[in-house]
Coordinates of C-alpha atoms in Angstrom, one line a residue:
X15 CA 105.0 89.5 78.9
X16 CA 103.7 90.5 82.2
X17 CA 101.3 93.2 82.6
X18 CA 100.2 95.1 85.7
X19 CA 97.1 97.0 84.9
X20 CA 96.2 99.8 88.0
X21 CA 93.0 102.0 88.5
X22 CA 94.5 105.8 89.4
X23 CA 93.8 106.6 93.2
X24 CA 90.6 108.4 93.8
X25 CA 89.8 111.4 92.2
X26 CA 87.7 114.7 92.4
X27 CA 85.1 113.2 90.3
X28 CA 85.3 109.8 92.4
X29 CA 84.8 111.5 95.5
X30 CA 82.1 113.9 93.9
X31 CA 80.0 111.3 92.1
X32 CA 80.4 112.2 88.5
X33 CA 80.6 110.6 85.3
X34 CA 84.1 111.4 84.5
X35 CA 84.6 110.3 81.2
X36 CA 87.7 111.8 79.6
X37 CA 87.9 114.7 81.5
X38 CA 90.9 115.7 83.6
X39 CA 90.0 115.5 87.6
X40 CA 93.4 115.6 89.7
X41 CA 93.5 112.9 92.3
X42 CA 92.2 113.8 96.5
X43 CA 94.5 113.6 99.6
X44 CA 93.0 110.0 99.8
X45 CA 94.3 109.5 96.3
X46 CA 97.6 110.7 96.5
X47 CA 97.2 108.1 99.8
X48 CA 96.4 105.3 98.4
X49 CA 98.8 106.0 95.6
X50 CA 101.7 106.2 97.6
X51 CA 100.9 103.4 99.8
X52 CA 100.6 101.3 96.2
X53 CA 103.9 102.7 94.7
X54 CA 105.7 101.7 98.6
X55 CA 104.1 98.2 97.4
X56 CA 105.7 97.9 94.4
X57 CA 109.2 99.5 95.2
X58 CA 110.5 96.0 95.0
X59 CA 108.8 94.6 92.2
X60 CA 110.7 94.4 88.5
X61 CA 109.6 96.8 86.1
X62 CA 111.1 97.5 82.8
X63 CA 108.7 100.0 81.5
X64 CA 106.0 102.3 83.1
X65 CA 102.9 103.2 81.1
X66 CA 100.0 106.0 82.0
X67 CA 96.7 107.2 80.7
X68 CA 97.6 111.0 79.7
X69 CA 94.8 112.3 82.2
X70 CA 96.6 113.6 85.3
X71 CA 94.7 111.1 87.9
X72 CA 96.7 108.1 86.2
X73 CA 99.7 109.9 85.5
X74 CA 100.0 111.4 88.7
X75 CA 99.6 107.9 90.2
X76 CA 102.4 106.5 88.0
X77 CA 104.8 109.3 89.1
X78 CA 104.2 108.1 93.0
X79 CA 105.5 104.3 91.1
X80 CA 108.3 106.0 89.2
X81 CA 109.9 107.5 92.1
X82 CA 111.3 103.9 93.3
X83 CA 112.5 102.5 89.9
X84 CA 114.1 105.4 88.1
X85 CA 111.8 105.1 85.1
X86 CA 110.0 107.8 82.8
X87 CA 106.0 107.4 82.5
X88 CA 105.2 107.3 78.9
X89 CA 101.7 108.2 78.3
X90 CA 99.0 107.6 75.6
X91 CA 95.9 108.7 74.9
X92 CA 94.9 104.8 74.3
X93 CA 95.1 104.2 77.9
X94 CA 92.2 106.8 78.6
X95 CA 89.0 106.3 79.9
X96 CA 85.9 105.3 77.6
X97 CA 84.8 108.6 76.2
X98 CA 81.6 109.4 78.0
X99 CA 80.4 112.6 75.2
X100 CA 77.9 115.0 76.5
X101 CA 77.3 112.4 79.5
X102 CA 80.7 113.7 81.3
X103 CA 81.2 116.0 84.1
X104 CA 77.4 114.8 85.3
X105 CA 75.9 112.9 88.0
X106 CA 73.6 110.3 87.3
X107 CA 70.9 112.6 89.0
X108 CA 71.9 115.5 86.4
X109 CA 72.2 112.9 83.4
X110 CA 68.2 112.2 84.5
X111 CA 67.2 115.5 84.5
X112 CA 69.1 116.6 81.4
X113 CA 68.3 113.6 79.2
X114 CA 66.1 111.7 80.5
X115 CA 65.6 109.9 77.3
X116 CA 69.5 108.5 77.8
X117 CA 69.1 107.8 81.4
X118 CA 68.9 104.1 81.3
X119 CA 70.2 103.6 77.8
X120 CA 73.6 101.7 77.1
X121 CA 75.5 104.6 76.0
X122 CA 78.0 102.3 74.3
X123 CA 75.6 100.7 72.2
X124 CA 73.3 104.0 71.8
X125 CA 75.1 105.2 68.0
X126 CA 75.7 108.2 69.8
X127 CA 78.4 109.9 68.0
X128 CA 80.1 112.2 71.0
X129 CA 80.2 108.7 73.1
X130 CA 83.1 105.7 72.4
X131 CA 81.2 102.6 71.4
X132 CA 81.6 99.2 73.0
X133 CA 83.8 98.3 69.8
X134 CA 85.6 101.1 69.8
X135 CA 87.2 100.8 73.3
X136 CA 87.8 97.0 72.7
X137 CA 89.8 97.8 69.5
X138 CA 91.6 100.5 71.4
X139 CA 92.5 98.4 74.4
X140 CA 93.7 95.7 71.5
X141 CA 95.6 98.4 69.9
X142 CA 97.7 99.3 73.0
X143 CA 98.5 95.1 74.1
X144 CA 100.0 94.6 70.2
X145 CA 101.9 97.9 70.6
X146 CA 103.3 96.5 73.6
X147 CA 103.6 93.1 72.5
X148 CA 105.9 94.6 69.8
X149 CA 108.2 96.1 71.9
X150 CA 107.8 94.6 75.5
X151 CA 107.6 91.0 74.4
X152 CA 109.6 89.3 77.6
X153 CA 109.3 92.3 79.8
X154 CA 107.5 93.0 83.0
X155 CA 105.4 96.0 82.5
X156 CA 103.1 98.3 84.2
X157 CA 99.9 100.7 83.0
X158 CA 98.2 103.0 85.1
X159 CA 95.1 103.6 83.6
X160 CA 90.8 103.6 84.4
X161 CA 88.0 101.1 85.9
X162 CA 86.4 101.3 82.6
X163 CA 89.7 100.7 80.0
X164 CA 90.9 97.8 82.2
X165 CA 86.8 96.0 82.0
X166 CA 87.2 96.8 78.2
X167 CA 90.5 95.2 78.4
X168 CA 89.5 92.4 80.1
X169 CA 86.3 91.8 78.2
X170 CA 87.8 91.8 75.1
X171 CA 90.9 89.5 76.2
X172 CA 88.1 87.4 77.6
X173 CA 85.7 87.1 74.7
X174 CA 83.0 88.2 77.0
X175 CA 80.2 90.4 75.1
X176 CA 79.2 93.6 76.6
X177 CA 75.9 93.5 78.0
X178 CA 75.4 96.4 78.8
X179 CA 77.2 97.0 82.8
X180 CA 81.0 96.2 83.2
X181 CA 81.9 93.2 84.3
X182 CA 84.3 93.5 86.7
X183 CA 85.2 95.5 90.3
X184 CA 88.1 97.7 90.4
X185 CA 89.2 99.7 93.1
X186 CA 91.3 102.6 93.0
X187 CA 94.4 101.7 92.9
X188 CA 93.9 98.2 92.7
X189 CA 96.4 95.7 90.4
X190 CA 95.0 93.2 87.8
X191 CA 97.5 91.3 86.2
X192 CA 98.1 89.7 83.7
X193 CA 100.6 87.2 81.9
X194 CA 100.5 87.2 78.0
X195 CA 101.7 83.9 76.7
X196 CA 100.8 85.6 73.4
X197 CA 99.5 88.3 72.0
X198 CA 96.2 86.8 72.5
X199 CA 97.0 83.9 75.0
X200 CA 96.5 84.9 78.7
X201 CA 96.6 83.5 81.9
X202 CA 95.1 86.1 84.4
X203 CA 97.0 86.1 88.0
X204 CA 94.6 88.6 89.6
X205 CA 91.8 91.0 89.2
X206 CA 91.3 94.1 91.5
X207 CA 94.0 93.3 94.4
X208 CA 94.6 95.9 96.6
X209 CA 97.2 94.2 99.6
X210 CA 98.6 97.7 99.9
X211 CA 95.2 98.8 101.5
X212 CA 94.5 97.7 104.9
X213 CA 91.0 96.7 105.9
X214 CA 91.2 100.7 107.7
X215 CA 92.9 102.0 105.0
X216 CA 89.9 101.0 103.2
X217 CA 87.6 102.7 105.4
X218 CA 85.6 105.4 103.1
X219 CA 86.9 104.8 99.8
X220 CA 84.9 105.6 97.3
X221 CA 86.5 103.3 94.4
X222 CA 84.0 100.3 94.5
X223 CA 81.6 102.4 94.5
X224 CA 82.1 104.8 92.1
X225 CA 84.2 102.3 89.7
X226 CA 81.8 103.0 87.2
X227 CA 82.7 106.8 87.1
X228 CA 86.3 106.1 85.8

């Protein structure tokens, strides 16, 4: 199984600087941008099924992908972002003003109960590769989904223990893919490509910077 994992374009909350958790930011004119330059990417590639995150930044970004391959955009709350609690909808100036006690705390090893735990996003991101595993075994798919679902992803694929920071650099609308040889057998083709972006495409996008933000 081949697996195409994309960060949505960028968003409101992206371009505005806050954590955005779970909550439901539509994608900017840059984002509709870079989606459509991605799906204009991918117009040739074979896909046999097309996955979204059910907040409207990814599935708006899998619609741009849909157009060129006839397919429906099935999405699934497992594909969200890592549930952020009381921490969402702030900047990180805000979050230090409001609770300053959980400014420089791991939130995802804090206990607190309105915030997903480390564990609980890795058995999550699981949860959606057997589901597809099951049904999807020999196909080519693709999921449009978040900077922090696809570290969780990768981080639990990889082993890797959270420490704290995510791992890895995802633009928006960057590609990671992956080739599952098993359920839990992987070969890793490429993390955070973006080939559909020129160098001046690239030119004030707030992805890298905000990755964190979802």
């Amino acid at each position: 199984m081949r697996l195409i994992l994309i960060r949505h374009g960028e968003s409101v909350g992206n371009r505005e600087g806050f954590w955005q958790g779970q909550l439901d930011y539509p994608l900017t004119a840059n984002g509709v941008k870079q989606a459509r330059l991605l799906a204009e990417w991918l117009a040739d590639e074979k896909i046999d099924a097309l996955y979204s995150s059910d907040l409207v930044r990814a599935k708006k970004t899998a619609e741009f992908i849909a157009a060129y391959h006839g397919l429906p955009v099935t999405t699934t709350p497992l594909l969200r972002e890592i549930n952020l609690g009381r921490f969402q909808g702030l900047t990180r100036k805000q979050v230090e003003e409001r609770y300053p006690e959980w400014a420089h705390v791991d939130w995802h090893q804090s206990g607190l109960e309105d915030v997903e735990q480390i564990g609980e996003l890795f058995h999550r991101a699981k949860e959606f590769i057997h589901q597809l595993w099951t049904a999807y075994k020999d196909k080519r798919i693709v999921a449009v989904t978040h900077g922090g679902f696809i570290n969780g992803l990768l981080m639990a694929l990889l082993n890797i223990n959270w420490q704290g920071k995510k791992v890895f650099t995802l633009k928006n609308t960057s590609m990671t893919t992956i080739q599952f040889i098993d359920v839990d057998q992987v070969l890793i083709h490429g993390v955070n490509e973006t080939p559909h972006l020129s160098k001046e495409r690239q030119k004030g996008e707030t992805g890298n910077q905000n990755q964190a933000m979802g």
